[in-house]
Amino acid sequence: SGAMSAKLNVAPFVATLAMMTIARGIALIYTNGRPIVVSSSSFKYLGQGYIGPIPVPVLIFVLITVIMAIILYKTKFGRYVYAIGGNENAAKISGIRVGGIKIWVYVINGFLAGLAGILLASRISSGQPNSGMGYELDAIAAVVIGGTSLFGGRGSLLGTIVGVLIIGVINNGLNLMDVSSYWQQIIKGLIIAGAVILDQRAKRQ
């Protein structure tokens, strides 16, 4: 995805959508479309275990958040990422290796997506090729609600975490209210559309 975006000038959304489709197809071919049962207790511990009263996935989430905060706010790489997001042409003129930085951003993103897949498989005790479908909508909604601009130049880790928590509360609330999953998709789509409209207005102002 990073190479397609940075070297071949493919739109980032198209590059990631293509890679998602390819990866999903590979998963379906490898499993023949059937779930693979997980029997390893040590693997299940990642998604179902506790350290004291705290679930292991929560601790992993906190650890990843701290690491990402250090990278984004305390390193040269993090400053470069913000610079590229704000104005890619200005970043190039400043001497930043835009292509290399973008590829590393995709690498980190791919690693975190893989980690999320491992935790999900551990939590449900099976590797299901179709699990996680629709999660890309939750991810987009979370970052947009958290204040990240889809047009670049604005966003924060704290805002994204707040967006993730809000989406989690919305999903849980809709499930408790027994709202149809079809209607949930419509509601999430409206949330994303509303957040983008507000972002556009803020940008014009």
PDB file of C-alpha atoms in Angstrom:
ATOM      1  CA  SER A   1       0.000   0.000   0.000  1.00  0.00           C
ATOM      2  CA  GLY A   2       2.796   2.379   0.894  1.00  0.00           C
ATOM      3  CA  ALA A   3       4.679   1.692  -2.318  1.00  0.00           C
ATOM      4  CA  MET A   4       1.538   2.173  -4.412  1.00  0.00           C
ATOM      5  CA  SER A   5       0.776   5.468  -2.711  1.00  0.00           C
ATOM      6  CA  ALA A   6       4.319   6.873  -2.408  1.00  0.00           C
ATOM      7  CA  LYS A   7       5.942   5.574  -5.585  1.00  0.00           C
ATOM      8  CA  LEU A   8       3.085   5.069  -8.040  1.00  0.00           C
ATOM      9  CA  ASN A   9       0.949   8.040  -6.896  1.00  0.00           C
ATOM     10  CA  VAL A  10      -2.118   5.870  -6.325  1.00  0.00           C
ATOM     11  CA  ALA A  11      -4.677   7.625  -4.107  1.00  0.00           C
ATOM     12  CA  PRO A  12      -4.142   6.398  -0.509  1.00  0.00           C
ATOM     13  CA  PHE A  13      -7.778   5.387  -0.091  1.00  0.00           C
ATOM     14  CA  VAL A  14      -7.691   3.349  -3.303  1.00  0.00           C
ATOM     15  CA  ALA A  15      -4.364   1.715  -2.363  1.00  0.00           C
ATOM     16  CA  THR A  16      -5.608   0.621   1.060  1.00  0.00           C
ATOM     17  CA  LEU A  17      -8.974  -0.501  -0.329  1.00  0.00           C
ATOM     18  CA  ALA A  18      -7.206  -2.626  -2.944  1.00  0.00           C
ATOM     19  CA  MET A  19      -4.886  -4.159  -0.338  1.00  0.00           C
ATOM     20  CA  MET A  20      -7.813  -4.888   1.980  1.00  0.00           C
ATOM     21  CA  THR A  21      -9.615  -6.705  -0.823  1.00  0.00           C
ATOM     22  CA  ILE A  22      -6.488  -8.691  -1.754  1.00  0.00           C
ATOM     23  CA  ALA A  23      -5.798  -9.666   1.871  1.00  0.00           C
ATOM     24  CA  ARG A  24      -9.401 -10.704   2.425  1.00  0.00           C
ATOM     25  CA  GLY A  25      -9.291 -12.835  -0.720  1.00  0.00           C
ATOM     26  CA  ILE A  26      -6.059 -14.526   0.413  1.00  0.00           C
ATOM     27  CA  ALA A  27      -7.651 -15.264   3.818  1.00  0.00           C
ATOM     28  CA  LEU A  28     -10.684 -16.845   2.145  1.00  0.00           C
ATOM     29  CA  ILE A  29      -8.497 -18.961  -0.160  1.00  0.00           C
ATOM     30  CA  TYR A  30      -6.229 -20.095   2.701  1.00  0.00           C
ATOM     31  CA  THR A  31      -9.132 -21.102   4.951  1.00  0.00           C
ATOM     32  CA  ASN A  32     -11.443 -22.214   2.142  1.00  0.00           C
ATOM     33  CA  GLY A  33     -13.959 -19.794   3.650  1.00  0.00           C
ATOM     34  CA  ARG A  34     -14.203 -21.721   6.924  1.00  0.00           C
ATOM     35  CA  PRO A  35     -13.194 -20.609  10.441  1.00  0.00           C
ATOM     36  CA  ILE A  36     -10.088 -22.137  12.014  1.00  0.00           C
ATOM     37  CA  VAL A  37     -10.592 -23.084  15.655  1.00  0.00           C
ATOM     38  CA  VAL A  38      -7.948 -21.835  18.096  1.00  0.00           C
ATOM     39  CA  SER A  39      -7.032 -24.339  20.806  1.00  0.00           C
ATOM     40  CA  SER A  40      -3.839 -22.795  22.213  1.00  0.00           C
ATOM     41  CA  SER A  41      -4.473 -21.466  25.725  1.00  0.00           C
ATOM     42  CA  SER A  42      -1.475 -19.119  25.521  1.00  0.00           C
ATOM     43  CA  PHE A  43      -2.865 -17.598  22.313  1.00  0.00           C
ATOM     44  CA  LYS A  44      -6.319 -17.218  23.832  1.00  0.00           C
ATOM     45  CA  TYR A  45      -4.747 -15.411  26.795  1.00  0.00           C
ATOM     46  CA  LEU A  46      -3.907 -12.446  24.544  1.00  0.00           C
ATOM     47  CA  GLY A  47      -7.575 -11.690  23.933  1.00  0.00           C
ATOM     48  CA  GLN A  48      -9.243 -13.221  26.973  1.00  0.00           C
ATOM     49  CA  GLY A  49      -6.696 -13.067  29.787  1.00  0.00           C
ATOM     50  CA  TYR A  50      -6.390 -10.678  32.716  1.00  0.00           C
ATOM     51  CA  ILE A  51      -3.466  -9.184  34.576  1.00  0.00           C
ATOM     52  CA  GLY A  52      -5.034  -8.439  37.927  1.00  0.00           C
ATOM     53  CA  PRO A  53      -8.421  -6.842  37.242  1.00  0.00           C
ATOM     54  CA  ILE A  54      -7.365  -5.432  33.856  1.00  0.00           C
ATOM     55  CA  PRO A  55      -7.963  -7.315  30.575  1.00  0.00           C
ATOM     56  CA  VAL A  56      -4.809  -8.000  28.555  1.00  0.00           C
ATOM     57  CA  PRO A  57      -6.208  -6.275  25.397  1.00  0.00           C
ATOM     58  CA  VAL A  58      -6.691  -3.071  27.423  1.00  0.00           C
ATOM     59  CA  LEU A  59      -3.074  -3.197  28.590  1.00  0.00           C
ATOM     60  CA  ILE A  60      -1.894  -3.765  25.009  1.00  0.00           C
ATOM     61  CA  PHE A  61      -4.026  -0.815  23.909  1.00  0.00           C
ATOM     62  CA  VAL A  62      -2.465   1.444  26.554  1.00  0.00           C
ATOM     63  CA  LEU A  63       1.058   0.269  25.681  1.00  0.00           C
ATOM     64  CA  ILE A  64       0.548   0.896  21.955  1.00  0.00           C
ATOM     65  CA  THR A  65      -0.950   4.320  22.719  1.00  0.00           C
ATOM     66  CA  VAL A  66       2.075   5.332  24.800  1.00  0.00           C
ATOM     67  CA  ILE A  67       4.508   4.118  22.131  1.00  0.00           C
ATOM     68  CA  MET A  68       2.634   5.960  19.378  1.00  0.00           C
ATOM     69  CA  ALA A  69       2.469   9.140  21.470  1.00  0.00           C
ATOM     70  CA  ILE A  70       6.245   9.053  21.946  1.00  0.00           C
ATOM     71  CA  ILE A  71       6.804   8.477  18.222  1.00  0.00           C
ATOM     72  CA  LEU A  72       4.402  11.216  17.129  1.00  0.00           C
ATOM     73  CA  TYR A  73       5.279  13.926  19.623  1.00  0.00           C
ATOM     74  CA  LYS A  74       8.882  13.243  20.662  1.00  0.00           C
ATOM     75  CA  THR A  75      10.668  12.072  17.519  1.00  0.00           C
ATOM     76  CA  LYS A  76      11.766  13.598  14.223  1.00  0.00           C
ATOM     77  CA  PHE A  77       9.753  10.941  12.396  1.00  0.00           C
ATOM     78  CA  GLY A  78       6.551  12.119  14.120  1.00  0.00           C
ATOM     79  CA  ARG A  79       7.191  15.743  13.193  1.00  0.00           C
ATOM     80  CA  TYR A  80       7.786  14.680   9.597  1.00  0.00           C
ATOM     81  CA  VAL A  81       4.474  12.795   9.549  1.00  0.00           C
ATOM     82  CA  TYR A  82       2.608  15.913  10.676  1.00  0.00           C
ATOM     83  CA  ALA A  83       4.513  18.043   8.152  1.00  0.00           C
ATOM     84  CA  ILE A  84       3.602  15.704   5.275  1.00  0.00           C
ATOM     85  CA  GLY A  85      -0.024  15.583   6.393  1.00  0.00           C
ATOM     86  CA  GLY A  86      -0.173  19.370   6.552  1.00  0.00           C
ATOM     87  CA  ASN A  87       1.474  20.141   3.206  1.00  0.00           C
ATOM     88  CA  GLU A  88       3.241  17.442   1.253  1.00  0.00           C
ATOM     89  CA  ASN A  89       4.804  19.822  -1.271  1.00  0.00           C
ATOM     90  CA  ALA A  90       6.186  22.068   1.476  1.00  0.00           C
ATOM     91  CA  ALA A  91       7.601  18.965   3.198  1.00  0.00           C
ATOM     92  CA  LYS A  92       9.397  17.966  -0.026  1.00  0.00           C
ATOM     93  CA  ILE A  93      10.866  21.443  -0.427  1.00  0.00           C
ATOM     94  CA  SER A  94      12.052  21.288   3.198  1.00  0.00           C
ATOM     95  CA  GLY A  95      14.123  18.224   2.345  1.00  0.00           C
ATOM     96  CA  ILE A  96      11.917  15.556   3.936  1.00  0.00           C
ATOM     97  CA  ARG A  97      12.027  12.156   2.205  1.00  0.00           C
ATOM     98  CA  VAL A  98       8.268  12.084   1.772  1.00  0.00           C
ATOM     99  CA  GLY A  99       8.109   8.732  -0.033  1.00  0.00           C
ATOM    100  CA  GLY A 100      10.117   6.882   2.598  1.00  0.00           C
ATOM    101  CA  ILE A 101       8.157   8.396   5.500  1.00  0.00           C
ATOM    102  CA  LYS A 102       4.837   7.520   3.881  1.00  0.00           C
ATOM    103  CA  ILE A 103       5.925   3.919   3.324  1.00  0.00           C
ATOM    104  CA  TRP A 104       6.938   3.609   6.990  1.00  0.00           C
ATOM    105  CA  VAL A 105       3.546   5.024   8.032  1.00  0.00           C
ATOM    106  CA  TYR A 106       1.869   2.264   6.021  1.00  0.00           C
ATOM    107  CA  VAL A 107       4.205  -0.339   7.522  1.00  0.00           C
ATOM    108  CA  ILE A 108       3.267   0.758  11.054  1.00  0.00           C
ATOM    109  CA  ASN A 109      -0.391   0.793  10.096  1.00  0.00           C
ATOM    110  CA  GLY A 110      -0.136  -2.717   8.657  1.00  0.00           C
ATOM    111  CA  PHE A 111       1.584  -3.984  11.797  1.00  0.00           C
ATOM    112  CA  LEU A 112      -1.134  -2.529  14.030  1.00  0.00           C
ATOM    113  CA  ALA A 113      -3.877  -3.945  11.793  1.00  0.00           C
ATOM    114  CA  GLY A 114      -2.218  -7.366  12.050  1.00  0.00           C
ATOM    115  CA  LEU A 115      -2.016  -7.036  15.836  1.00  0.00           C
ATOM    116  CA  ALA A 116      -5.710  -6.135  15.956  1.00  0.00           C
ATOM    117  CA  GLY A 117      -6.487  -9.243  13.882  1.00  0.00           C
ATOM    118  CA  ILE A 118      -4.493 -11.427  16.278  1.00  0.00           C
ATOM    119  CA  LEU A 119      -6.330 -10.003  19.293  1.00  0.00           C
ATOM    120  CA  LEU A 120      -9.702 -10.490  17.602  1.00  0.00           C
ATOM    121  CA  ALA A 121      -8.916 -14.112  16.710  1.00  0.00           C
ATOM    122  CA  SER A 122      -7.731 -14.689  20.274  1.00  0.00           C
ATOM    123  CA  ARG A 123     -10.845 -13.118  21.752  1.00  0.00           C
ATOM    124  CA  ILE A 124     -13.326 -15.176  19.699  1.00  0.00           C
ATOM    125  CA  SER A 125     -11.146 -18.337  19.852  1.00  0.00           C
ATOM    126  CA  SER A 126     -11.090 -18.770  16.088  1.00  0.00           C
ATOM    127  CA  GLY A 127      -9.576 -17.342  12.949  1.00  0.00           C
ATOM    128  CA  GLN A 128     -12.532 -16.358  10.793  1.00  0.00           C
ATOM    129  CA  PRO A 129     -11.766 -14.990   7.325  1.00  0.00           C
ATOM    130  CA  ASN A 130     -14.881 -12.811   7.386  1.00  0.00           C
ATOM    131  CA  SER A 131     -14.429 -11.379  10.876  1.00  0.00           C
ATOM    132  CA  GLY A 132     -13.664  -7.681  10.962  1.00  0.00           C
ATOM    133  CA  MET A 133     -15.819  -6.873   7.931  1.00  0.00           C
ATOM    134  CA  GLY A 134     -17.143  -3.363   8.371  1.00  0.00           C
ATOM    135  CA  TYR A 135     -14.497  -2.432  10.926  1.00  0.00           C
ATOM    136  CA  GLU A 136     -12.945  -0.081   8.388  1.00  0.00           C
ATOM    137  CA  LEU A 137     -16.085   2.050   8.734  1.00  0.00           C
ATOM    138  CA  ASP A 138     -15.631   2.154  12.515  1.00  0.00           C
ATOM    139  CA  ALA A 139     -11.983   3.150  12.062  1.00  0.00           C
ATOM    140  CA  ILE A 140     -12.850   6.012   9.708  1.00  0.00           C
ATOM    141  CA  ALA A 141     -15.681   7.189  11.963  1.00  0.00           C
ATOM    142  CA  ALA A 142     -13.443   7.106  15.055  1.00  0.00           C
ATOM    143  CA  VAL A 143     -10.665   9.261  13.603  1.00  0.00           C
ATOM    144  CA  VAL A 144     -13.103  11.727  12.014  1.00  0.00           C
ATOM    145  CA  ILE A 145     -15.081  12.099  15.244  1.00  0.00           C
ATOM    146  CA  GLY A 146     -11.756  12.523  17.051  1.00  0.00           C
ATOM    147  CA  GLY A 147     -11.007  15.641  15.027  1.00  0.00           C
ATOM    148  CA  THR A 148      -8.688  14.277  12.347  1.00  0.00           C
ATOM    149  CA  SER A 149      -9.226  16.036   9.041  1.00  0.00           C
ATOM    150  CA  LEU A 150      -9.659  13.779   6.029  1.00  0.00           C
ATOM    151  CA  PHE A 151      -8.062  16.584   4.029  1.00  0.00           C
ATOM    152  CA  GLY A 152      -4.853  16.469   6.081  1.00  0.00           C
ATOM    153  CA  GLY A 153      -3.107  18.889   8.375  1.00  0.00           C
ATOM    154  CA  ARG A 154      -5.048  18.261  11.566  1.00  0.00           C
ATOM    155  CA  GLY A 155      -5.363  15.376  13.982  1.00  0.00           C
ATOM    156  CA  SER A 156      -4.180  14.069  17.315  1.00  0.00           C
ATOM    157  CA  LEU A 157      -3.702  10.745  19.050  1.00  0.00           C
ATOM    158  CA  LEU A 158      -5.810  11.836  22.034  1.00  0.00           C
ATOM    159  CA  GLY A 159      -8.641  12.887  19.732  1.00  0.00           C
ATOM    160  CA  THR A 160      -8.531   9.517  17.985  1.00  0.00           C
ATOM    161  CA  ILE A 161      -8.721   7.686  21.322  1.00  0.00           C
ATOM    162  CA  VAL A 162     -11.758   9.783  22.267  1.00  0.00           C
ATOM    163  CA  GLY A 163     -13.286   8.951  18.875  1.00  0.00           C
ATOM    164  CA  VAL A 164     -12.653   5.228  19.426  1.00  0.00           C
ATOM    165  CA  LEU A 165     -14.357   5.384  22.838  1.00  0.00           C
ATOM    166  CA  ILE A 166     -17.328   7.286  21.400  1.00  0.00           C
ATOM    167  CA  ILE A 167     -17.767   4.757  18.590  1.00  0.00           C
ATOM    168  CA  GLY A 168     -17.503   1.942  21.152  1.00  0.00           C
ATOM    169  CA  VAL A 169     -20.221   3.531  23.286  1.00  0.00           C
ATOM    170  CA  ILE A 170     -22.427   4.110  20.217  1.00  0.00           C
ATOM    171  CA  ASN A 171     -21.997   0.488  19.044  1.00  0.00           C
ATOM    172  CA  ASN A 172     -22.714  -0.883  22.507  1.00  0.00           C
ATOM    173  CA  GLY A 173     -25.706   1.414  22.966  1.00  0.00           C
ATOM    174  CA  LEU A 174     -27.215   0.451  19.624  1.00  0.00           C
ATOM    175  CA  ASN A 175     -26.748  -3.253  20.434  1.00  0.00           C
ATOM    176  CA  LEU A 176     -28.371  -2.830  23.850  1.00  0.00           C
ATOM    177  CA  MET A 177     -31.278  -1.021  22.192  1.00  0.00           C
ATOM    178  CA  ASP A 178     -31.560  -3.990  19.797  1.00  0.00           C
ATOM    179  CA  VAL A 179     -31.107  -1.757  16.751  1.00  0.00           C
ATOM    180  CA  SER A 180     -30.740  -3.743  13.530  1.00  0.00           C
ATOM    181  CA  SER A 181     -27.192  -4.075  12.202  1.00  0.00           C
ATOM    182  CA  TYR A 182     -28.464  -2.656   8.907  1.00  0.00           C
ATOM    183  CA  TRP A 183     -29.635   0.514  10.638  1.00  0.00           C
ATOM    184  CA  GLN A 184     -26.356   0.684  12.528  1.00  0.00           C
ATOM    185  CA  GLN A 185     -24.506   0.951   9.203  1.00  0.00           C
ATOM    186  CA  ILE A 186     -26.769   3.823   8.164  1.00  0.00           C
ATOM    187  CA  ILE A 187     -26.221   5.636  11.480  1.00  0.00           C
ATOM    188  CA  LYS A 188     -22.432   5.280  11.230  1.00  0.00           C
ATOM    189  CA  GLY A 189     -22.497   6.524   7.648  1.00  0.00           C
ATOM    190  CA  LEU A 190     -24.493   9.589   8.723  1.00  0.00           C
ATOM    191  CA  ILE A 191     -22.019  10.235  11.557  1.00  0.00           C
ATOM    192  CA  ILE A 192     -19.087  10.160   9.119  1.00  0.00           C
ATOM    193  CA  ALA A 193     -20.914  12.394   6.621  1.00  0.00           C
ATOM    194  CA  GLY A 194     -21.804  14.892   9.364  1.00  0.00           C
ATOM    195  CA  ALA A 195     -18.243  14.981  10.706  1.00  0.00           C
ATOM    196  CA  VAL A 196     -16.814  15.546   7.205  1.00  0.00           C
ATOM    197  CA  ILE A 197     -19.293  18.372   6.534  1.00  0.00           C
ATOM    198  CA  LEU A 198     -18.300  20.062   9.797  1.00  0.00           C
ATOM    199  CA  ASP A 199     -14.643  19.583   8.897  1.00  0.00           C
ATOM    200  CA  GLN A 200     -15.169  21.222   5.507  1.00  0.00           C
ATOM    201  CA  ARG A 201     -16.902  24.196   7.092  1.00  0.00           C
ATOM    202  CA  ALA A 202     -14.126  24.596   9.641  1.00  0.00           C
ATOM    203  CA  LYS A 203     -11.533  24.462   6.874  1.00  0.00           C
ATOM    204  CA  ARG A 204     -13.311  27.178   4.848  1.00  0.00           C
ATOM    205  CA  GLN A 205     -13.505  29.413   7.907  1.00  0.00           C
TER     206      GLN A 205
END
